[in-house]
Amino acid sequence: MTLDVVIPLYRPDAEFITLIKMLKAQTLPVNRIILVNTEEALYDSFAKAYSFDAEEFGAEVTHVAAREFDHAGTRHMAMLKSNADVVVMMTQDAVPKDETLLEKLAAHLTDGVAVVYARQLPKKGAGALEEITREFNYPASSQVRDESDIEKMGIKAFFCSDVCAAYRRSLYEAVGGFCVPAIFNEDMIYAYHALKAGYKVAYAADAEVYHSHHYTNMQQLHRNFDLGVSQADHPEIFGNIKSESEGKRLVKNAFKRFNRLRRPWLMIPFSVQCAFKLLGYKLGKKYKKLPKWVVLKLTGSKYYWDKH
């Protein structure tokens, strides 16, 4: 089995150095590391500051302008560069827990599985919202889902994350590839199409990466506005599926956890963050009714709207 890793880059830092070193130490060797960097000048500054030479790690770099970046299109371009059996999509801030990440991830690509995604663990110092969200979305048990699970599980049936996900390259075109353009959610849209094409989506709980954020309330709003836009742009997928119910379950779980820890006051900042997320999501779902200038204030992906 040959395996390539694709990593989109934008303002990489020391964490990316840790990631790429961990990739070179994997028990399942990486054939090629394909880096797609946004804005060459920013990459040059990073490489100089960290004395980073991509060739030392067997990596190749392609540069795109910020206006050209697209969550789906950029990854699609990188996918087409690969002839490996398996292509792993990662983000620059996802750090493998150990050297067995890729081996464990690829092991879940059994017959009929088009894509498998890894478990995300909160980084040290992650906030309450990040910790609880990771625990909620990435449980301790692995799963394999097919089309029949959409009716039972709703949006959870095709949940997937390109923070760390392995794609069977031979099925990429058969599924239809990433849906271009995409402001967000290219991974879940692909997973949905994989299920509808008769393939399966797997979750590998034993393949783990450290990944979490320290978003401000406004950053949460911008991010979830784009999430809402992605769902509004694909009513054939999300139109009859209510994702708000998953949010309610998350909040209930948080209440229980904080009470169990005897720290109920943590629900105040947690609830505020959730309110910003919900507001952004609701506005994103209704973006077609908003003036363009309002959309540009709310989005976290301003260049996307130049071509949309």
mmCIF file of C-alpha atoms in Angstrom:
data_model
loop_
_atom_site.group_PDB
_atom_site.id
_atom_site.type_symbol
_atom_site.label_atom_id
_atom_site.label_comp_id
_atom_site.label_asym_id
_atom_site.label_seq_id
_atom_site.Cartn_x
_atom_site.Cartn_y
_atom_site.Cartn_z
ATOM 1 C CA MET A 1 0.000 0.000 0.000
ATOM 2 C CA THR A 2 1.298 3.460 -0.936
ATOM 3 C CA LEU A 3 0.152 6.527 0.968
ATOM 4 C CA ASP A 4 0.445 10.252 0.298
ATOM 5 C CA VAL A 5 -0.378 13.079 2.704
ATOM 6 C CA VAL A 6 -1.903 16.390 1.580
ATOM 7 C CA ILE A 7 -1.636 19.454 3.819
ATOM 8 C CA PRO A 8 -2.983 22.903 2.858
ATOM 9 C CA LEU A 9 -0.825 25.616 4.447
ATOM 10 C CA TYR A 10 -1.503 29.190 5.488
ATOM 11 C CA ARG A 11 0.899 30.945 7.836
ATOM 12 C CA PRO A 12 2.470 27.707 9.136
ATOM 13 C CA ASP A 13 4.344 27.783 12.438
ATOM 14 C CA ALA A 14 6.275 25.522 14.814
ATOM 15 C CA GLU A 15 3.283 23.218 15.202
ATOM 16 C CA PHE A 16 3.513 22.325 11.527
ATOM 17 C CA ILE A 17 7.174 21.400 12.013
ATOM 18 C CA THR A 18 6.079 19.001 14.762
ATOM 19 C CA LEU A 19 3.438 17.532 12.448
ATOM 20 C CA ILE A 20 5.775 16.897 9.534
ATOM 21 C CA LYS A 21 8.410 15.334 11.807
ATOM 22 C CA MET A 22 5.760 12.984 13.188
ATOM 23 C CA LEU A 23 4.731 12.052 9.651
ATOM 24 C CA LYS A 24 8.281 11.029 8.811
ATOM 25 C CA ALA A 25 8.359 8.834 11.941
ATOM 26 C CA GLN A 26 5.211 6.869 11.076
ATOM 27 C CA THR A 27 5.241 3.058 11.096
ATOM 28 C CA LEU A 28 3.440 3.160 7.740
ATOM 29 C CA PRO A 29 5.852 5.116 5.526
ATOM 30 C CA VAL A 30 4.619 8.191 3.694
ATOM 31 C CA ASN A 31 5.280 8.110 -0.040
ATOM 32 C CA ARG A 32 4.857 11.843 -0.710
ATOM 33 C CA ILE A 33 3.893 14.873 1.340
ATOM 34 C CA ILE A 34 2.020 17.308 -0.884
ATOM 35 C CA LEU A 35 1.856 20.835 0.524
ATOM 36 C CA VAL A 36 -0.452 23.432 -1.011
ATOM 37 C CA ASN A 37 0.498 26.799 0.423
ATOM 38 C CA THR A 38 -1.560 29.983 0.267
ATOM 39 C CA GLU A 39 0.585 33.070 -0.451
ATOM 40 C CA GLU A 40 4.200 32.290 -1.339
ATOM 41 C CA ALA A 41 5.645 35.285 0.529
ATOM 42 C CA LEU A 42 4.192 34.022 3.812
ATOM 43 C CA TYR A 43 5.699 30.585 3.232
ATOM 44 C CA ASP A 44 9.098 32.078 2.439
ATOM 45 C CA SER A 45 9.017 34.012 5.723
ATOM 46 C CA PHE A 46 8.136 30.833 7.612
ATOM 47 C CA ALA A 47 10.856 28.792 5.897
ATOM 48 C CA LYS A 48 13.457 31.427 6.725
ATOM 49 C CA ALA A 49 12.344 31.805 10.351
ATOM 50 C CA TYR A 50 12.376 28.055 11.008
ATOM 51 C CA SER A 51 15.146 27.044 8.576
ATOM 52 C CA PHE A 52 12.606 24.746 6.962
ATOM 53 C CA ASP A 53 13.513 22.869 3.792
ATOM 54 C CA ALA A 54 10.581 20.888 2.384
ATOM 55 C CA GLU A 55 12.872 18.590 0.414
ATOM 56 C CA GLU A 56 14.498 17.354 3.630
ATOM 57 C CA PHE A 57 11.130 15.860 4.575
ATOM 58 C CA GLY A 58 10.317 14.543 1.121
ATOM 59 C CA ALA A 59 7.701 17.241 0.705
ATOM 60 C CA GLU A 60 6.779 19.209 -2.393
ATOM 61 C CA VAL A 61 5.194 22.647 -2.292
ATOM 62 C CA THR A 62 2.676 24.240 -4.647
ATOM 63 C CA HIS A 63 1.736 27.877 -4.070
ATOM 64 C CA VAL A 64 -1.660 29.460 -4.674
ATOM 65 C CA ALA A 65 -2.867 33.014 -4.182
ATOM 66 C CA ALA A 66 -5.328 33.731 -1.382
ATOM 67 C CA ARG A 67 -7.998 34.516 -3.973
ATOM 68 C CA GLU A 68 -7.495 31.070 -5.533
ATOM 69 C CA PHE A 69 -7.838 29.066 -2.316
ATOM 70 C CA ASP A 70 -10.972 26.962 -1.979
ATOM 71 C CA HIS A 71 -11.626 24.314 0.676
ATOM 72 C CA ALA A 72 -12.660 21.801 -1.966
ATOM 73 C CA GLY A 73 -10.820 23.039 -5.046
ATOM 74 C CA THR A 74 -7.409 23.237 -3.401
ATOM 75 C CA ARG A 75 -7.708 19.721 -1.985
ATOM 76 C CA HIS A 76 -9.017 18.432 -5.313
ATOM 77 C CA MET A 77 -5.967 19.850 -7.072
ATOM 78 C CA ALA A 78 -3.697 18.100 -4.579
ATOM 79 C CA MET A 79 -5.628 14.835 -4.858
ATOM 80 C CA LEU A 80 -5.067 14.792 -8.610
ATOM 81 C CA LYS A 81 -1.318 15.058 -8.024
ATOM 82 C CA SER A 82 -1.350 11.730 -6.194
ATOM 83 C CA ASN A 83 -1.173 8.224 -7.628
ATOM 84 C CA ALA A 84 -1.005 6.551 -4.213
ATOM 85 C CA ASP A 85 -3.460 3.917 -3.008
ATOM 86 C CA VAL A 86 -4.445 6.122 -0.075
ATOM 87 C CA VAL A 87 -4.445 9.913 0.238
ATOM 88 C CA VAL A 88 -4.608 11.387 3.732
ATOM 89 C CA MET A 89 -5.926 14.925 4.063
ATOM 90 C CA MET A 90 -4.623 16.805 7.096
ATOM 91 C CA THR A 91 -4.569 20.359 8.410
ATOM 92 C CA GLN A 92 -1.350 22.060 9.467
ATOM 93 C CA ASP A 93 -2.420 22.195 13.139
ATOM 94 C CA ALA A 94 -3.269 18.493 13.569
ATOM 95 C CA VAL A 95 -0.499 16.608 15.367
ATOM 96 C CA PRO A 96 -0.434 12.782 15.420
ATOM 97 C CA LYS A 97 -0.624 11.356 18.934
ATOM 98 C CA ASP A 98 1.967 8.722 18.055
ATOM 99 C CA GLU A 99 3.831 7.006 15.230
ATOM 100 C CA THR A 100 0.985 4.577 14.445
ATOM 101 C CA LEU A 101 -1.577 7.137 13.260
ATOM 102 C CA LEU A 102 -1.374 6.374 9.533
ATOM 103 C CA GLU A 103 -1.096 2.610 10.016
ATOM 104 C CA LYS A 104 -4.209 2.551 12.197
ATOM 105 C CA LEU A 105 -6.102 4.930 9.924
ATOM 106 C CA ALA A 106 -5.382 2.917 6.768
ATOM 107 C CA ALA A 107 -6.378 -0.319 8.505
ATOM 108 C CA HIS A 108 -9.969 0.929 8.575
ATOM 109 C CA LEU A 109 -10.093 1.260 4.773
ATOM 110 C CA THR A 110 -11.658 -2.164 4.437
ATOM 111 C CA ASP A 111 -13.766 -3.251 1.464
ATOM 112 C CA GLY A 112 -16.320 -0.640 0.524
ATOM 113 C CA VAL A 113 -14.964 2.136 2.773
ATOM 114 C CA ALA A 114 -14.326 5.275 0.714
ATOM 115 C CA VAL A 115 -13.062 7.508 3.522
ATOM 116 C CA VAL A 116 -12.090 7.124 7.170
ATOM 117 C CA TYR A 117 -11.414 9.957 9.602
ATOM 118 C CA ALA A 118 -9.353 10.060 12.784
ATOM 119 C CA ARG A 119 -10.270 10.824 16.357
ATOM 120 C CA GLN A 120 -9.482 14.367 17.488
ATOM 121 C CA LEU A 121 -8.204 14.952 21.013
ATOM 122 C CA PRO A 122 -8.137 18.431 22.585
ATOM 123 C CA LYS A 123 -4.708 19.945 22.991
ATOM 124 C CA LYS A 124 -3.356 20.853 26.397
ATOM 125 C CA GLY A 125 -5.003 24.049 27.592
ATOM 126 C CA ALA A 126 -8.029 23.758 25.299
ATOM 127 C CA GLY A 127 -11.150 25.539 26.535
ATOM 128 C CA ALA A 128 -14.276 23.823 27.816
ATOM 129 C CA LEU A 129 -16.154 24.205 24.519
ATOM 130 C CA GLU A 130 -13.312 22.620 22.551
ATOM 131 C CA GLU A 131 -12.913 19.738 25.013
ATOM 132 C CA ILE A 132 -16.613 18.906 25.128
ATOM 133 C CA THR A 133 -17.062 19.296 21.369
ATOM 134 C CA ARG A 134 -14.170 16.910 20.698
ATOM 135 C CA GLU A 135 -15.548 14.335 23.142
ATOM 136 C CA PHE A 136 -19.022 14.667 21.610
ATOM 137 C CA ASN A 137 -17.969 14.378 17.966
ATOM 138 C CA TYR A 138 -15.129 11.891 18.421
ATOM 139 C CA PRO A 139 -16.176 9.071 20.792
ATOM 140 C CA ALA A 140 -14.003 6.199 22.008
ATOM 141 C CA SER A 141 -15.572 3.557 19.745
ATOM 142 C CA SER A 142 -14.918 3.184 16.016
ATOM 143 C CA GLN A 143 -17.800 3.107 13.527
ATOM 144 C CA VAL A 144 -18.585 2.082 9.959
ATOM 145 C CA ARG A 145 -21.638 3.721 8.391
ATOM 146 C CA ASP A 146 -23.572 3.127 5.171
ATOM 147 C CA GLU A 147 -26.509 4.778 3.401
ATOM 148 C CA SER A 148 -29.090 3.129 5.655
ATOM 149 C CA ASP A 149 -27.658 5.050 8.615
ATOM 150 C CA ILE A 150 -28.737 8.422 7.195
ATOM 151 C CA GLU A 151 -32.337 7.795 8.238
ATOM 152 C CA LYS A 152 -31.289 6.615 11.700
ATOM 153 C CA MET A 153 -28.428 8.987 12.466
ATOM 154 C CA GLY A 154 -29.204 12.043 10.383
ATOM 155 C CA ILE A 155 -26.232 14.340 9.814
ATOM 156 C CA LYS A 156 -24.018 12.143 11.999
ATOM 157 C CA ALA A 157 -24.166 9.402 9.336
ATOM 158 C CA PHE A 158 -21.930 11.397 6.995
ATOM 159 C CA PHE A 159 -19.901 13.311 9.548
ATOM 160 C CA CYS A 160 -16.271 13.459 8.441
ATOM 161 C CA SER A 161 -13.307 15.765 9.002
ATOM 162 C CA ASP A 162 -10.387 16.641 6.760
ATOM 163 C CA VAL A 163 -8.422 17.599 9.852
ATOM 164 C CA CYS A 164 -7.247 14.018 9.377
ATOM 165 C CA ALA A 165 -9.025 11.725 6.925
ATOM 166 C CA ALA A 166 -7.811 8.944 4.620
ATOM 167 C CA TYR A 167 -9.358 8.590 1.162
ATOM 168 C CA ARG A 168 -9.198 5.509 -1.002
ATOM 169 C CA ARG A 169 -7.754 7.079 -4.161
ATOM 170 C CA SER A 170 -9.326 4.523 -6.543
ATOM 171 C CA LEU A 171 -12.818 5.545 -5.393
ATOM 172 C CA TYR A 172 -12.317 9.317 -5.476
ATOM 173 C CA GLU A 173 -13.605 9.848 -9.021
ATOM 174 C CA ALA A 174 -16.268 7.136 -8.618
ATOM 175 C CA VAL A 175 -17.757 9.100 -5.717
ATOM 176 C CA GLY A 176 -17.535 12.332 -7.695
ATOM 177 C CA GLY A 177 -14.591 13.987 -5.973
ATOM 178 C CA PHE A 178 -14.826 17.095 -3.842
ATOM 179 C CA CYS A 179 -17.695 19.377 -4.792
ATOM 180 C CA VAL A 180 -16.061 22.584 -6.076
ATOM 181 C CA PRO A 181 -16.358 25.361 -4.985
ATOM 182 C CA ALA A 182 -16.925 24.940 -1.247
ATOM 183 C CA ILE A 183 -16.723 27.532 1.501
ATOM 184 C CA PHE A 184 -16.670 24.742 4.084
ATOM 185 C CA ASN A 185 -17.772 21.143 4.662
ATOM 186 C CA GLU A 186 -16.084 19.615 1.598
ATOM 187 C CA ASP A 187 -15.392 16.512 3.686
ATOM 188 C CA MET A 188 -18.988 15.906 4.802
ATOM 189 C CA ILE A 189 -20.366 16.583 1.330
ATOM 190 C CA TYR A 190 -17.956 13.994 -0.081
ATOM 191 C CA ALA A 191 -18.916 11.528 2.661
ATOM 192 C CA TYR A 192 -22.607 11.987 1.847
ATOM 193 C CA HIS A 193 -22.005 11.282 -1.829
ATOM 194 C CA ALA A 194 -19.921 8.232 -0.899
ATOM 195 C CA LEU A 195 -22.829 6.806 1.090
ATOM 196 C CA LYS A 196 -25.308 7.540 -1.706
ATOM 197 C CA ALA A 197 -22.960 5.825 -4.191
ATOM 198 C CA GLY A 198 -23.105 2.649 -2.128
ATOM 199 C CA TYR A 199 -19.811 3.030 -0.286
ATOM 200 C CA LYS A 200 -19.121 3.376 3.433
ATOM 201 C CA VAL A 201 -17.695 6.013 5.768
ATOM 202 C CA ALA A 202 -15.586 4.908 8.738
ATOM 203 C CA TYR A 203 -14.454 6.533 11.959
ATOM 204 C CA ALA A 204 -11.176 5.264 13.433
ATOM 205 C CA ALA A 205 -11.200 5.914 17.175
ATOM 206 C CA ASP A 206 -7.772 4.315 17.580
ATOM 207 C CA ALA A 207 -6.139 6.714 15.085
ATOM 208 C CA GLU A 208 -5.690 9.900 17.078
ATOM 209 C CA VAL A 209 -4.524 13.458 16.475
ATOM 210 C CA TYR A 210 -4.297 16.435 18.790
ATOM 211 C CA HIS A 211 -6.405 19.231 17.363
ATOM 212 C CA SER A 212 -8.355 22.089 18.929
ATOM 213 C CA HIS A 213 -8.647 25.865 18.678
ATOM 214 C CA HIS A 214 -8.790 28.956 20.862
ATOM 215 C CA TYR A 215 -11.472 30.851 18.939
ATOM 216 C CA THR A 216 -12.942 34.113 20.166
ATOM 217 C CA ASN A 217 -16.718 34.490 20.144
ATOM 218 C CA MET A 218 -16.566 36.447 16.887
ATOM 219 C CA GLN A 219 -14.335 33.831 15.285
ATOM 220 C CA GLN A 220 -16.903 31.212 16.277
ATOM 221 C CA LEU A 221 -19.589 33.323 14.610
ATOM 222 C CA HIS A 222 -17.596 33.718 11.372
ATOM 223 C CA ARG A 223 -16.740 30.015 11.234
ATOM 224 C CA ASN A 224 -20.306 28.909 11.832
ATOM 225 C CA PHE A 225 -21.663 31.454 9.370
ATOM 226 C CA ASP A 226 -19.587 29.718 6.698
ATOM 227 C CA LEU A 227 -20.841 26.363 7.963
ATOM 228 C CA GLY A 228 -24.416 27.573 7.530
ATOM 229 C CA VAL A 229 -23.616 28.853 4.033
ATOM 230 C CA SER A 230 -22.231 25.457 3.035
ATOM 231 C CA GLN A 231 -25.449 23.793 4.127
ATOM 232 C CA ALA A 232 -27.633 26.383 2.410
ATOM 233 C CA ASP A 233 -25.713 25.775 -0.823
ATOM 234 C CA HIS A 234 -26.526 22.057 -0.682
ATOM 235 C CA PRO A 235 -30.222 21.694 0.163
ATOM 236 C CA GLU A 236 -30.191 18.293 -1.562
ATOM 237 C CA ILE A 237 -28.002 17.093 1.316
ATOM 238 C CA PHE A 238 -28.874 19.228 4.321
ATOM 239 C CA GLY A 239 -32.367 20.439 3.443
ATOM 240 C CA ASN A 240 -34.256 17.690 5.229
ATOM 241 C CA ILE A 241 -31.736 17.075 8.008
ATOM 242 C CA LYS A 242 -31.840 19.100 11.198
ATOM 243 C CA SER A 243 -28.354 19.569 12.635
ATOM 244 C CA GLU A 244 -29.615 21.827 15.440
ATOM 245 C CA SER A 245 -30.693 18.730 17.375
ATOM 246 C CA GLU A 246 -27.029 17.702 17.616
ATOM 247 C CA GLY A 247 -26.253 21.103 19.097
ATOM 248 C CA LYS A 248 -28.935 20.635 21.741
ATOM 249 C CA ARG A 249 -27.479 17.249 22.662
ATOM 250 C CA LEU A 250 -24.058 18.852 22.987
ATOM 251 C CA VAL A 251 -25.377 21.517 25.379
ATOM 252 C CA LYS A 252 -27.180 18.903 27.498
ATOM 253 C CA ASN A 253 -23.994 16.864 27.732
ATOM 254 C CA ALA A 254 -22.104 19.981 28.791
ATOM 255 C CA PHE A 255 -24.618 20.770 31.561
ATOM 256 C CA LYS A 256 -24.285 17.239 32.897
ATOM 257 C CA ARG A 257 -20.508 17.368 32.777
ATOM 258 C CA PHE A 258 -20.201 20.729 34.543
ATOM 259 C CA ASN A 259 -22.634 19.648 37.248
ATOM 260 C CA ARG A 260 -20.735 16.402 37.705
ATOM 261 C CA LEU A 261 -17.531 18.396 38.132
ATOM 262 C CA ARG A 262 -19.385 20.756 40.511
ATOM 263 C CA ARG A 263 -18.407 23.700 38.333
ATOM 264 C CA PRO A 264 -21.804 24.865 37.007
ATOM 265 C CA TRP A 265 -20.564 28.431 36.536
ATOM 266 C CA LEU A 266 -18.642 27.245 33.484
ATOM 267 C CA MET A 267 -21.980 27.038 31.694
ATOM 268 C CA ILE A 268 -22.046 30.842 31.441
ATOM 269 C CA PRO A 269 -19.069 31.319 29.074
ATOM 270 C CA PHE A 270 -19.911 28.002 27.417
ATOM 271 C CA SER A 271 -23.467 29.183 26.703
ATOM 272 C CA VAL A 272 -22.200 32.497 25.329
ATOM 273 C CA GLN A 273 -19.881 30.691 22.909
ATOM 274 C CA CYS A 274 -22.702 28.391 21.842
ATOM 275 C CA ALA A 275 -24.945 31.412 21.256
ATOM 276 C CA PHE A 276 -22.377 32.962 18.914
ATOM 277 C CA LYS A 277 -22.018 29.657 17.076
ATOM 278 C CA LEU A 278 -25.785 29.285 16.702
ATOM 279 C CA LEU A 279 -26.246 32.894 15.567
ATOM 280 C CA GLY A 280 -23.540 32.528 12.940
ATOM 281 C CA TYR A 281 -24.988 29.245 11.731
ATOM 282 C CA LYS A 282 -28.543 30.621 11.496
ATOM 283 C CA LEU A 283 -27.380 33.704 9.591
ATOM 284 C CA GLY A 284 -25.340 31.536 7.240
ATOM 285 C CA LYS A 285 -28.354 29.387 6.452
ATOM 286 C CA LYS A 286 -30.213 32.584 5.459
ATOM 287 C CA TYR A 287 -27.313 34.268 3.661
ATOM 288 C CA LYS A 288 -29.199 34.578 0.366
ATOM 289 C CA LYS A 289 -31.582 37.014 2.056
ATOM 290 C CA LEU A 290 -28.771 39.225 3.373
ATOM 291 C CA PRO A 291 -27.145 42.183 1.575
ATOM 292 C CA LYS A 292 -23.688 41.406 0.183
ATOM 293 C CA TRP A 293 -21.993 43.856 2.543
ATOM 294 C CA VAL A 294 -23.515 42.080 5.541
ATOM 295 C CA VAL A 295 -22.360 38.703 4.211
ATOM 296 C CA LEU A 296 -18.816 40.061 3.864
ATOM 297 C CA LYS A 297 -18.916 41.235 7.481
ATOM 298 C CA LEU A 298 -20.078 37.834 8.718
ATOM 299 C CA THR A 299 -17.980 35.440 6.657
ATOM 300 C CA GLY A 300 -14.559 34.127 7.573
ATOM 301 C CA SER A 301 -13.773 33.480 3.890
ATOM 302 C CA LYS A 302 -14.046 36.827 2.132
ATOM 303 C CA TYR A 303 -12.287 35.750 -1.082
ATOM 304 C CA TYR A 304 -14.852 33.002 -1.593
ATOM 305 C CA TRP A 305 -17.460 35.639 -2.404
ATOM 306 C CA ASP A 306 -15.414 37.093 -5.258
ATOM 307 C CA LYS A 307 -16.373 34.059 -7.323
ATOM 308 C CA HIS A 308 -19.695 33.145 -5.776
#
